[in-house]
PDB file of C-alpha atoms in Angstrom:
ATOM      1  CA  MET A   1      -9.023 -18.312  70.564  1.00  0.00           C
ATOM      2  CA  LYS A   2      -7.393 -14.819  71.812  1.00  0.00           C
ATOM      3  CA  ASN A   3      -6.366 -17.124  74.877  1.00  0.00           C
ATOM      4  CA  LEU A   4      -4.096 -18.199  72.788  1.00  0.00           C
ATOM      5  CA  ASP A   5      -2.110 -15.646  71.273  1.00  0.00           C
ATOM      6  CA  LEU A   6      -0.294 -15.744  74.376  1.00  0.00           C
ATOM      7  CA  LEU A   7      -0.287 -18.976  75.514  1.00  0.00           C
ATOM      8  CA  LEU A   8       0.994 -20.967  72.103  1.00  0.00           C
ATOM      9  CA  ASN A   9       3.468 -17.943  71.313  1.00  0.00           C
ATOM     10  CA  CYS A  10       1.683 -17.168  67.703  1.00  0.00           C
ATOM     11  CA  LYS A  11      -1.230 -15.019  66.085  1.00  0.00           C
ATOM     12  CA  VAL A  12      -3.748 -18.099  66.343  1.00  0.00           C
ATOM     13  CA  SER A  13      -6.317 -15.442  66.573  1.00  0.00           C
ATOM     14  CA  GLN A  14      -5.623 -14.160  62.640  1.00  0.00           C
ATOM     15  CA  TYR A  15      -5.982 -17.868  61.684  1.00  0.00           C
ATOM     16  CA  GLN A  16      -9.200 -17.930  63.181  1.00  0.00           C
ATOM     17  CA  GLU A  17     -10.243 -14.481  61.216  1.00  0.00           C
ATOM     18  CA  CYS A  18      -9.155 -16.135  57.826  1.00  0.00           C
ATOM     19  CA  ILE A  19     -10.269 -19.823  58.292  1.00  0.00           C
ATOM     20  CA  GLU A  20     -13.737 -18.125  59.553  1.00  0.00           C
ATOM     21  CA  SER A  21     -14.247 -15.975  56.485  1.00  0.00           C
ATOM     22  CA  LEU A  22     -13.087 -19.297  54.244  1.00  0.00           C
ATOM     23  CA  PHE A  23     -15.894 -20.947  56.633  1.00  0.00           C
ATOM     24  CA  LYS A  24     -18.421 -18.189  55.651  1.00  0.00           C
ATOM     25  CA  SER A  25     -18.009 -18.818  52.001  1.00  0.00           C
ATOM     26  CA  PHE A  26     -18.304 -23.010  51.861  1.00  0.00           C
ATOM     27  CA  ASN A  27     -21.385 -22.505  53.371  1.00  0.00           C
ATOM     28  CA  GLN A  28     -22.871 -19.736  50.946  1.00  0.00           C
ATOM     29  CA  ALA A  29     -21.299 -21.915  47.992  1.00  0.00           C
ATOM     30  CA  LYS A  30     -23.071 -25.166  49.563  1.00  0.00           C
ATOM     31  CA  LYS A  31     -19.965 -26.985  47.677  1.00  0.00           C
ATOM     32  CA  SER A  32     -20.635 -30.707  46.344  1.00  0.00           C
ATOM     33  CA  TYR A  33     -18.217 -32.815  44.651  1.00  0.00           C
ATOM     34  CA  SER A  34     -19.001 -35.754  41.807  1.00  0.00           C
ATOM     35  CA  PHE A  35     -16.787 -38.480  40.610  1.00  0.00           C
ATOM     36  CA  LEU A  36     -16.888 -41.067  37.298  1.00  0.00           C
ATOM     37  CA  ASP A  37     -17.604 -45.041  39.061  1.00  0.00           C
ATOM     38  CA  ASN A  38     -13.697 -46.181  37.960  1.00  0.00           C
ATOM     39  CA  SER A  39     -14.613 -48.955  36.053  1.00  0.00           C
ATOM     40  CA  PHE A  40     -16.940 -45.967  34.042  1.00  0.00           C
ATOM     41  CA  TYR A  41     -13.705 -44.234  33.320  1.00  0.00           C
ATOM     42  CA  GLN A  42     -11.811 -47.023  31.946  1.00  0.00           C
ATOM     43  CA  GLU A  43     -14.353 -48.183  29.282  1.00  0.00           C
ATOM     44  CA  LEU A  44     -14.355 -44.415  28.513  1.00  0.00           C
ATOM     45  CA  VAL A  45     -10.894 -43.952  28.418  1.00  0.00           C
ATOM     46  CA  THR A  46     -10.646 -46.724  26.071  1.00  0.00           C
ATOM     47  CA  GLU A  47     -13.410 -45.906  23.675  1.00  0.00           C
ATOM     48  CA  GLU A  48     -11.714 -42.005  23.452  1.00  0.00           C
ATOM     49  CA  LYS A  49      -9.118 -44.283  22.280  1.00  0.00           C
ATOM     50  CA  ILE A  50     -10.014 -45.702  19.377  1.00  0.00           C
ATOM     51  CA  LYS A  51     -11.543 -42.384  18.607  1.00  0.00           C
ATOM     52  CA  ASN A  52      -8.682 -40.757  18.737  1.00  0.00           C
ATOM     53  CA  MET A  53     -10.151 -37.837  20.835  1.00  0.00           C
ATOM     54  CA  ASP A  54      -8.821 -37.918  24.324  1.00  0.00           C
ATOM     55  CA  ASN A  55      -9.813 -34.567  25.168  1.00  0.00           C
ATOM     56  CA  LEU A  56     -12.554 -35.581  27.205  1.00  0.00           C
ATOM     57  CA  THR A  57     -11.093 -38.053  29.065  1.00  0.00           C
ATOM     58  CA  ASN A  58      -8.716 -35.186  29.694  1.00  0.00           C
ATOM     59  CA  ASN A  59     -10.994 -32.909  30.796  1.00  0.00           C
ATOM     60  CA  ILE A  60     -13.457 -35.237  33.054  1.00  0.00           C
ATOM     61  CA  TYR A  61      -9.592 -36.442  34.875  1.00  0.00           C
ATOM     62  CA  TRP A  62      -8.371 -33.000  35.507  1.00  0.00           C
ATOM     63  CA  THR A  63     -11.777 -31.631  36.575  1.00  0.00           C
ATOM     64  CA  GLU A  64     -11.932 -34.304  39.063  1.00  0.00           C
ATOM     65  CA  LEU A  65      -8.029 -34.619  40.234  1.00  0.00           C
ATOM     66  CA  LEU A  66      -9.417 -30.542  40.957  1.00  0.00           C
ATOM     67  CA  GLN A  67     -12.307 -31.282  42.629  1.00  0.00           C
ATOM     68  CA  ARG A  68     -10.054 -34.149  44.751  1.00  0.00           C
ATOM     69  CA  VAL A  69      -7.543 -31.379  45.838  1.00  0.00           C
ATOM     70  CA  HIS A  70     -10.130 -28.756  46.796  1.00  0.00           C
ATOM     71  CA  MET A  71     -12.215 -31.749  48.772  1.00  0.00           C
ATOM     72  CA  CYS A  72      -9.099 -32.503  50.730  1.00  0.00           C
ATOM     73  CA  SER A  73      -7.688 -29.090  51.015  1.00  0.00           C
ATOM     74  CA  SER A  74     -11.000 -27.856  52.782  1.00  0.00           C
ATOM     75  CA  ILE A  75     -11.876 -31.056  55.051  1.00  0.00           C
ATOM     76  CA  SER A  76      -7.892 -30.294  56.043  1.00  0.00           C
ATOM     77  CA  ILE A  77      -8.340 -26.758  57.059  1.00  0.00           C
ATOM     78  CA  ILE A  78     -11.698 -27.843  58.990  1.00  0.00           C
ATOM     79  CA  ARG A  79     -10.085 -30.878  60.783  1.00  0.00           C
ATOM     80  CA  ASN A  80      -7.704 -29.282  62.272  1.00  0.00           C
ATOM     81  CA  TYR A  81      -9.565 -26.346  63.143  1.00  0.00           C
ATOM     82  CA  LYS A  82     -11.761 -28.334  65.419  1.00  0.00           C
ATOM     83  CA  TRP A  83      -8.502 -30.042  66.834  1.00  0.00           C
ATOM     84  CA  LEU A  84      -7.524 -26.373  67.144  1.00  0.00           C
ATOM     85  CA  GLN A  85     -10.766 -24.878  68.603  1.00  0.00           C
ATOM     86  CA  GLY A  86     -10.375 -28.149  70.892  1.00  0.00           C
ATOM     87  CA  VAL A  87      -7.082 -27.006  72.380  1.00  0.00           C
ATOM     88  CA  SER A  88      -9.048 -23.310  72.783  1.00  0.00           C
ATOM     89  CA  SER A  89     -11.895 -24.745  74.796  1.00  0.00           C
ATOM     90  CA  ALA A  90      -9.899 -26.917  77.058  1.00  0.00           C
ATOM     91  CA  VAL A  91      -7.377 -23.558  78.006  1.00  0.00           C
ATOM     92  CA  GLU A  92     -10.500 -22.039  78.430  1.00  0.00           C
ATOM     93  CA  ASN A  93     -12.118 -24.761  81.066  1.00  0.00           C
ATOM     94  CA  LYS A  94      -8.742 -25.559  82.478  1.00  0.00           C
ATOM     95  CA  ASN A  95      -8.643 -29.367  81.586  1.00  0.00           C
ATOM     96  CA  PHE A  96      -4.977 -30.653  81.251  1.00  0.00           C
ATOM     97  CA  LEU A  97      -5.759 -33.700  79.308  1.00  0.00           C
ATOM     98  CA  ALA A  98      -8.169 -32.752  76.988  1.00  0.00           C
ATOM     99  CA  PHE A  99      -5.688 -29.608  75.816  1.00  0.00           C
ATOM    100  CA  ALA A 100      -3.714 -32.642  75.631  1.00  0.00           C
ATOM    101  CA  ALA A 101      -5.207 -34.757  73.621  1.00  0.00           C
ATOM    102  CA  SER A 102      -6.583 -32.219  71.361  1.00  0.00           C
ATOM    103  CA  LEU A 103      -2.984 -31.109  70.611  1.00  0.00           C
ATOM    104  CA  ARG A 104      -1.470 -34.081  70.214  1.00  0.00           C
ATOM    105  CA  GLY A 105      -5.037 -34.505  67.080  1.00  0.00           C
ATOM    106  CA  LEU A 106      -3.467 -31.358  65.815  1.00  0.00           C
ATOM    107  CA  ILE A 107      -0.152 -32.240  65.661  1.00  0.00           C
ATOM    108  CA  VAL A 108      -1.106 -35.537  63.953  1.00  0.00           C
ATOM    109  CA  ALA A 109      -3.661 -34.069  61.267  1.00  0.00           C
ATOM    110  CA  ALA A 110      -1.451 -30.750  60.771  1.00  0.00           C
ATOM    111  CA  GLY A 111       1.415 -33.815  60.131  1.00  0.00           C
ATOM    112  CA  ASP A 112      -0.792 -35.331  57.531  1.00  0.00           C
ATOM    113  CA  SER A 113      -1.886 -32.258  55.815  1.00  0.00           C
ATOM    114  CA  TYR A 114       1.679 -31.132  55.167  1.00  0.00           C
ATOM    115  CA  HIS A 115       2.909 -34.415  54.202  1.00  0.00           C
ATOM    116  CA  SER A 116      -0.626 -34.886  51.869  1.00  0.00           C
ATOM    117  CA  LEU A 117      -0.982 -31.251  50.895  1.00  0.00           C
ATOM    118  CA  HIS A 118       2.224 -29.637  50.387  1.00  0.00           C
ATOM    119  CA  ALA A 119       3.959 -30.544  47.114  1.00  0.00           C
ATOM    120  CA  ILE A 120       0.127 -30.052  44.984  1.00  0.00           C
ATOM    121  CA  SER A 121      -0.191 -26.399  44.495  1.00  0.00           C
ATOM    122  CA  LYS A 122       3.721 -26.700  43.247  1.00  0.00           C
ATOM    123  CA  THR A 123       3.057 -29.657  40.585  1.00  0.00           C
ATOM    124  CA  LEU A 124      -0.340 -27.880  39.569  1.00  0.00           C
ATOM    125  CA  ALA A 125       1.643 -24.809  38.851  1.00  0.00           C
ATOM    126  CA  ASP A 126       4.058 -26.295  37.012  1.00  0.00           C
ATOM    127  CA  ASN A 127       1.901 -27.825  34.866  1.00  0.00           C
ATOM    128  CA  TYR A 128      -0.810 -24.952  34.547  1.00  0.00           C
ATOM    129  CA  LYS A 129      -1.175 -24.793  30.983  1.00  0.00           C
ATOM    130  CA  MET A 130      -1.604 -28.153  30.177  1.00  0.00           C
ATOM    131  CA  ILE A 131      -4.254 -28.255  33.080  1.00  0.00           C
ATOM    132  CA  ARG A 132      -5.929 -25.089  32.192  1.00  0.00           C
ATOM    133  CA  LEU A 133      -5.752 -26.270  28.641  1.00  0.00           C
ATOM    134  CA  ALA A 134      -7.903 -30.364  29.669  1.00  0.00           C
ATOM    135  CA  VAL A 135     -10.148 -28.558  32.157  1.00  0.00           C
ATOM    136  CA  GLN A 136     -11.378 -26.240  29.059  1.00  0.00           C
ATOM    137  CA  ASN A 137     -11.615 -29.354  26.582  1.00  0.00           C
ATOM    138  CA  ARG A 138      -8.963 -28.149  24.527  1.00  0.00           C
ATOM    139  CA  LEU A 139      -6.525 -30.954  24.883  1.00  0.00           C
ATOM    140  CA  PRO A 140      -6.889 -33.723  22.505  1.00  0.00           C
ATOM    141  CA  GLU A 141      -2.853 -34.591  21.779  1.00  0.00           C
ATOM    142  CA  THR A 142      -2.566 -37.170  24.759  1.00  0.00           C
ATOM    143  CA  ILE A 143      -3.727 -38.191  27.999  1.00  0.00           C
ATOM    144  CA  LEU A 144      -1.883 -36.470  30.446  1.00  0.00           C
ATOM    145  CA  ILE A 145      -2.113 -38.030  33.990  1.00  0.00           C
ATOM    146  CA  SER A 146      -0.247 -36.970  37.547  1.00  0.00           C
ATOM    147  CA  ASP A 147       0.261 -39.770  39.768  1.00  0.00           C
ATOM    148  CA  ASP A 148       2.069 -38.272  42.147  1.00  0.00           C
ATOM    149  CA  LEU A 149      -1.128 -35.686  42.776  1.00  0.00           C
ATOM    150  CA  GLU A 150      -3.162 -39.073  42.859  1.00  0.00           C
ATOM    151  CA  LYS A 151      -1.357 -40.525  45.302  1.00  0.00           C
ATOM    152  CA  ASP A 152      -0.772 -37.729  47.334  1.00  0.00           C
ATOM    153  CA  LEU A 153      -4.697 -37.180  47.380  1.00  0.00           C
ATOM    154  CA  LEU A 154      -5.679 -41.086  48.213  1.00  0.00           C
ATOM    155  CA  HIS A 155      -2.707 -40.850  50.803  1.00  0.00           C
ATOM    156  CA  PHE A 156      -5.189 -37.886  52.796  1.00  0.00           C
ATOM    157  CA  SER A 157      -8.336 -39.032  51.877  1.00  0.00           C
ATOM    158  CA  GLU A 158      -8.128 -42.999  52.079  1.00  0.00           C
ATOM    159  CA  ALA A 159      -6.492 -43.261  55.208  1.00  0.00           C
ATOM    160  CA  LYS A 160      -6.285 -47.293  54.652  1.00  0.00           C
ATOM    161  CA  LYS A 161      -5.012 -49.721  52.822  1.00  0.00           C
ATOM    162  CA  TRP A 162      -5.896 -49.301  49.399  1.00  0.00           C
ATOM    163  CA  GLY A 163      -4.649 -51.385  46.286  1.00  0.00           C
ATOM    164  CA  GLU A 164      -0.848 -50.629  46.844  1.00  0.00           C
ATOM    165  CA  PHE A 165      -1.443 -47.565  49.236  1.00  0.00           C
ATOM    166  CA  SER A 166      -0.863 -47.545  53.053  1.00  0.00           C
ATOM    167  CA  PRO A 167      -1.356 -44.904  55.296  1.00  0.00           C
ATOM    168  CA  LYS A 168       1.775 -43.615  57.389  1.00  0.00           C
ATOM    169  CA  ASN A 169       1.762 -44.039  60.914  1.00  0.00           C
ATOM    170  CA  ASP A 170       1.510 -41.641  63.868  1.00  0.00           C
ATOM    171  CA  THR A 171       5.287 -41.258  64.312  1.00  0.00           C
ATOM    172  CA  GLU A 172       5.744 -40.570  60.532  1.00  0.00           C
ATOM    173  CA  TYR A 173       2.769 -37.930  60.756  1.00  0.00           C
ATOM    174  CA  ILE A 174       5.474 -35.954  62.568  1.00  0.00           C
ATOM    175  CA  SER A 175       7.648 -36.126  59.319  1.00  0.00           C
ATOM    176  CA  ILE A 176       6.545 -32.324  59.556  1.00  0.00           C
ATOM    177  CA  LYS A 177       9.748 -32.377  60.738  1.00  0.00           C
ATOM    178  CA  PRO A 178      11.483 -31.934  57.595  1.00  0.00           C
ATOM    179  CA  MET A 179       9.774 -28.357  57.213  1.00  0.00           C
ATOM    180  CA  LEU A 180      11.487 -26.855  60.412  1.00  0.00           C
ATOM    181  CA  LYS A 181      14.503 -24.857  60.547  1.00  0.00           C
ATOM    182  CA  ASN A 182      16.835 -26.628  62.787  1.00  0.00           C
ATOM    183  CA  LYS A 183      17.517 -30.076  64.201  1.00  0.00           C
ATOM    184  CA  SER A 184      16.697 -27.601  68.095  1.00  0.00           C
ATOM    185  CA  LEU A 185      13.106 -27.460  66.483  1.00  0.00           C
ATOM    186  CA  GLN A 186      13.044 -31.089  64.846  1.00  0.00           C
ATOM    187  CA  ARG A 187      13.769 -32.405  68.728  1.00  0.00           C
ATOM    188  CA  GLU A 188      11.137 -30.711  70.110  1.00  0.00           C
ATOM    189  CA  ILE A 189       8.223 -31.178  68.303  1.00  0.00           C
ATOM    190  CA  THR A 190       9.626 -35.109  68.632  1.00  0.00           C
ATOM    191  CA  ASP A 191       9.484 -34.517  72.427  1.00  0.00           C
ATOM    192  CA  CYS A 192       6.261 -32.552  72.331  1.00  0.00           C
ATOM    193  CA  TYR A 193       4.400 -35.591  70.661  1.00  0.00           C
ATOM    194  CA  LYS A 194       6.026 -38.378  72.722  1.00  0.00           C
ATOM    195  CA  GLU A 195       4.928 -36.059  75.728  1.00  0.00           C
ATOM    196  CA  LEU A 196       1.676 -35.690  74.777  1.00  0.00           C
ATOM    197  CA  CYS A 197       1.252 -39.367  73.825  1.00  0.00           C
ATOM    198  CA  GLU A 198       2.137 -40.362  77.624  1.00  0.00           C
ATOM    199  CA  LEU A 199      -0.701 -37.261  78.934  1.00  0.00           C
ATOM    200  CA  THR A 200      -3.606 -39.234  76.569  1.00  0.00           C
ATOM    201  CA  HIS A 201      -2.363 -42.620  77.849  1.00  0.00           C
ATOM    202  CA  PRO A 202      -2.282 -44.342  81.645  1.00  0.00           C
ATOM    203  CA  ALA A 203       1.518 -43.468  81.473  1.00  0.00           C
ATOM    204  CA  SER A 204       2.885 -41.979  85.329  1.00  0.00           C
ATOM    205  CA  ARG A 205       3.218 -38.738  83.511  1.00  0.00           C
ATOM    206  CA  THR A 206      -0.513 -38.264  83.926  1.00  0.00           C
ATOM    207  CA  VAL A 207      -0.386 -39.546  87.296  1.00  0.00           C
ATOM    208  CA  TYR A 208       2.530 -36.770  88.895  1.00  0.00           C
ATOM    209  CA  SER A 209       0.218 -34.024  86.775  1.00  0.00           C
ATOM    210  CA  PHE A 210      -1.774 -34.238  89.797  1.00  0.00           C
ATOM    211  CA  LEU A 211       0.681 -34.523  92.854  1.00  0.00           C
ATOM    212  CA  GLN A 212       2.848 -31.944  94.025  1.00  0.00           C
ATOM    213  CA  SER A 213       5.421 -32.650  96.407  1.00  0.00           C
ATOM    214  CA  ASN A 214       5.901 -30.962  99.544  1.00  0.00           C
ATOM    215  CA  LYS A 215       7.874 -27.601  99.772  1.00  0.00           C
ATOM    216  CA  HIS A 216      10.126 -29.665 102.976  1.00  0.00           C
ATOM    217  CA  ASP A 217       9.879 -33.392 102.175  1.00  0.00           C
ATOM    218  CA  SER A 218      10.027 -33.954  98.960  1.00  0.00           C
ATOM    219  CA  ASN A 219       8.994 -37.844  99.801  1.00  0.00           C
ATOM    220  CA  ILE A 220       5.975 -36.340 100.716  1.00  0.00           C
ATOM    221  CA  LYS A 221       2.899 -36.339  97.388  1.00  0.00           C
ATOM    222  CA  MET A 222       0.049 -33.893  97.806  1.00  0.00           C
ATOM    223  CA  LEU A 223      -2.827 -34.574  95.610  1.00  0.00           C
ATOM    224  CA  GLU A 224      -3.826 -31.630  93.672  1.00  0.00           C
ATOM    225  CA  ILE A 225      -7.035 -31.557  91.641  1.00  0.00           C
ATOM    226  CA  ASN A 226      -6.626 -27.771  90.414  1.00  0.00           C
ATOM    227  CA  SER A 227      -3.497 -27.927  88.946  1.00  0.00           C
ATOM    228  CA  ASP A 228      -4.735 -27.775  85.227  1.00  0.00           C
ATOM    229  CA  GLU A 229      -3.892 -24.134  84.887  1.00  0.00           C
ATOM    230  CA  ARG A 230      -0.209 -24.573  86.371  1.00  0.00           C
ATOM    231  CA  ASN A 231       0.053 -27.801  83.899  1.00  0.00           C
ATOM    232  CA  ILE A 232      -0.991 -25.925  80.623  1.00  0.00           C
ATOM    233  CA  LYS A 233       0.974 -22.415  81.273  1.00  0.00           C
ATOM    234  CA  GLU A 234       4.496 -25.073  81.848  1.00  0.00           C
ATOM    235  CA  PHE A 235       3.855 -26.933  79.051  1.00  0.00           C
ATOM    236  CA  CYS A 236       3.536 -24.389  76.327  1.00  0.00           C
ATOM    237  CA  SER A 237       6.756 -22.600  77.882  1.00  0.00           C
ATOM    238  CA  ARG A 238       8.699 -25.875  77.522  1.00  0.00           C
ATOM    239  CA  TYR A 239       7.636 -26.187  73.473  1.00  0.00           C
ATOM    240  CA  LYS A 240       6.496 -22.153  72.467  1.00  0.00           C
ATOM    241  CA  ASN A 241       8.887 -21.886  69.254  1.00  0.00           C
ATOM    242  CA  ILE A 242       6.900 -24.783  67.562  1.00  0.00           C
ATOM    243  CA  PHE A 243       3.342 -23.937  67.965  1.00  0.00           C
ATOM    244  CA  ILE A 244       3.754 -21.623  64.757  1.00  0.00           C
ATOM    245  CA  GLU A 245       5.928 -24.060  63.019  1.00  0.00           C
ATOM    246  CA  ILE A 246       2.552 -26.719  63.660  1.00  0.00           C
ATOM    247  CA  LEU A 247      -0.203 -23.859  62.413  1.00  0.00           C
ATOM    248  CA  TYR A 248       1.839 -22.907  59.240  1.00  0.00           C
ATOM    249  CA  ALA A 249       2.249 -27.386  58.436  1.00  0.00           C
ATOM    250  CA  GLY A 250      -1.547 -27.665  59.437  1.00  0.00           C
ATOM    251  CA  PHE A 251      -3.068 -25.026  57.279  1.00  0.00           C
ATOM    252  CA  ASN A 252      -0.880 -22.850  55.345  1.00  0.00           C
ATOM    253  CA  PRO A 253      -0.272 -25.734  52.193  1.00  0.00           C
ATOM    254  CA  ALA A 254      -4.144 -25.563  52.145  1.00  0.00           C
ATOM    255  CA  LEU A 255      -4.691 -22.164  51.688  1.00  0.00           C
ATOM    256  CA  ILE A 256      -2.355 -22.512  49.242  1.00  0.00           C
ATOM    257  CA  ASN A 257      -4.181 -25.431  47.149  1.00  0.00           C
ATOM    258  CA  LEU A 258      -7.062 -23.332  47.140  1.00  0.00           C
ATOM    259  CA  GLN A 259      -6.122 -20.117  46.147  1.00  0.00           C
ATOM    260  CA  THR A 260      -4.130 -21.960  43.162  1.00  0.00           C
ATOM    261  CA  LEU A 261      -7.339 -23.674  42.595  1.00  0.00           C
ATOM    262  CA  ASN A 262      -9.147 -20.557  41.632  1.00  0.00           C
ATOM    263  CA  GLN A 263      -6.264 -20.046  39.317  1.00  0.00           C
ATOM    264  CA  PHE A 264      -8.237 -22.028  37.254  1.00  0.00           C
ATOM    265  CA  PRO A 265     -11.037 -21.674  35.062  1.00  0.00           C
ATOM    266  CA  TYR A 266     -13.373 -24.286  36.958  1.00  0.00           C
ATOM    267  CA  TYR A 267     -16.228 -23.218  38.793  1.00  0.00           C
ATOM    268  CA  LYS A 268     -16.614 -26.001  40.817  1.00  0.00           C
ATOM    269  CA  THR A 269     -13.227 -25.369  42.666  1.00  0.00           C
ATOM    270  CA  GLN A 270     -13.076 -21.491  42.624  1.00  0.00           C
ATOM    271  CA  THR A 271     -13.314 -20.151  46.875  1.00  0.00           C
ATOM    272  CA  THR A 272     -14.125 -16.701  47.333  1.00  0.00           C
ATOM    273  CA  PHE A 273     -11.900 -15.509  50.857  1.00  0.00           C
ATOM    274  CA  ASN A 274     -10.180 -12.668  51.709  1.00  0.00           C
ATOM    275  CA  ILE A 275      -6.853 -14.356  52.829  1.00  0.00           C
ATOM    276  CA  ASN A 276      -3.844 -12.379  51.660  1.00  0.00           C
ATOM    277  CA  LEU A 277      -0.654 -15.021  51.514  1.00  0.00           C
ATOM    278  CA  ASN A 278       1.816 -12.508  49.696  1.00  0.00           C
ATOM    279  CA  ASN A 279       3.908 -12.967  52.538  1.00  0.00           C
ATOM    280  CA  VAL A 280       4.197 -16.983  52.296  1.00  0.00           C
ATOM    281  CA  LYS A 281       7.405 -18.179  49.924  1.00  0.00           C
ATOM    282  CA  LEU A 282       5.173 -20.945  49.098  1.00  0.00           C
ATOM    283  CA  TRP A 283       2.679 -19.223  47.503  1.00  0.00           C
ATOM    284  CA  VAL A 284       4.851 -16.182  45.648  1.00  0.00           C
ATOM    285  CA  ASP A 285       6.386 -19.118  44.154  1.00  0.00           C
ATOM    286  CA  VAL A 286       3.468 -21.044  42.751  1.00  0.00           C
ATOM    287  CA  LYS A 287       2.025 -17.086  41.748  1.00  0.00           C
ATOM    288  CA  ASN A 288       5.123 -16.792  39.992  1.00  0.00           C
ATOM    289  CA  ILE A 289       5.089 -19.590  37.766  1.00  0.00           C
ATOM    290  CA  ILE A 290       1.594 -19.280  36.630  1.00  0.00           C
ATOM    291  CA  ASN A 291       2.231 -15.435  35.758  1.00  0.00           C
ATOM    292  CA  GLU A 292       5.020 -16.548  33.575  1.00  0.00           C
ATOM    293  CA  THR A 293       2.553 -19.211  32.046  1.00  0.00           C
ATOM    294  CA  VAL A 294      -0.583 -17.222  31.311  1.00  0.00           C
ATOM    295  CA  THR A 295       2.200 -14.073  29.840  1.00  0.00           C
ATOM    296  CA  MET A 296       3.392 -17.181  27.313  1.00  0.00           C
ATOM    297  CA  MET A 297       0.557 -18.616  26.826  1.00  0.00           C
ATOM    298  CA  LYS A 298      -1.087 -15.005  26.011  1.00  0.00           C
ATOM    299  CA  VAL A 299       1.660 -14.623  23.416  1.00  0.00           C
ATOM    300  CA  GLU A 300       0.826 -17.671  21.859  1.00  0.00           C
ATOM    301  CA  LYS A 301      -2.384 -16.616  21.692  1.00  0.00           C
ATOM    302  CA  GLU A 302      -4.021 -19.756  23.288  1.00  0.00           C
ATOM    303  CA  PHE A 303      -4.832 -17.879  26.979  1.00  0.00           C
ATOM    304  CA  TYR A 304      -8.673 -17.559  26.911  1.00  0.00           C
TER     305      TYR A 304
END
């Protein structure tokens, strides 16, 4: 994907190296996830309450929720990377319409990932002690749940009406906008998305992409079949400031979630990968919260 580094004005190849290393880890570990039937879990909750033994209920709830975090974060990375591969392939093959379709898909998928996943690592860190105890089957006092975490994960995984849950539409998915540094970037990603929609639908923008005005008479339009490379370069030049933000939204929250999961003593959500996140503020904040909690647990002799 080095063909995208200069074109998109950011180090796409660095993400490529990190993510392909992560994929090797997934393949070697042969990851799988298991979840209890909801009706069976509800019966179990009732039975545990009667016996005053909530530790098993907490253990099942949190080990399953951590699995869902791992599953959604991993699939987010896979999905966004597939779209990025589509962008790279379209550039290599000089196909402007395929480029537009893949980039539009990447923006929507990245917005969905950011919207659903960016707050999860902070939630896990803020509740680190209680979740760790639950995973170790040491939290019997009360049933600990997280409605916000469940909703975020359902929003990502279901993508359809489910009970009171309803999906966001495309324009809301570019709610990636709030994370952007200023209003200029917010307008830029909106304009970029609108233009991509015009290109992926049979709008006039698609038609005029393959017409060139005559140099001497603008009323004369010349058919131009091989304009793709020029169109791609011109498009990327117009929106060069936002591509790094799209990559951040699409990959960083999920990567941070996986690294956060590694801090919990649960084998099913461990991931081996060599990705340095120490220059990402969200991960630094999450790591500091967890380290402070671990220090406190050690003083209280609760960390093991």
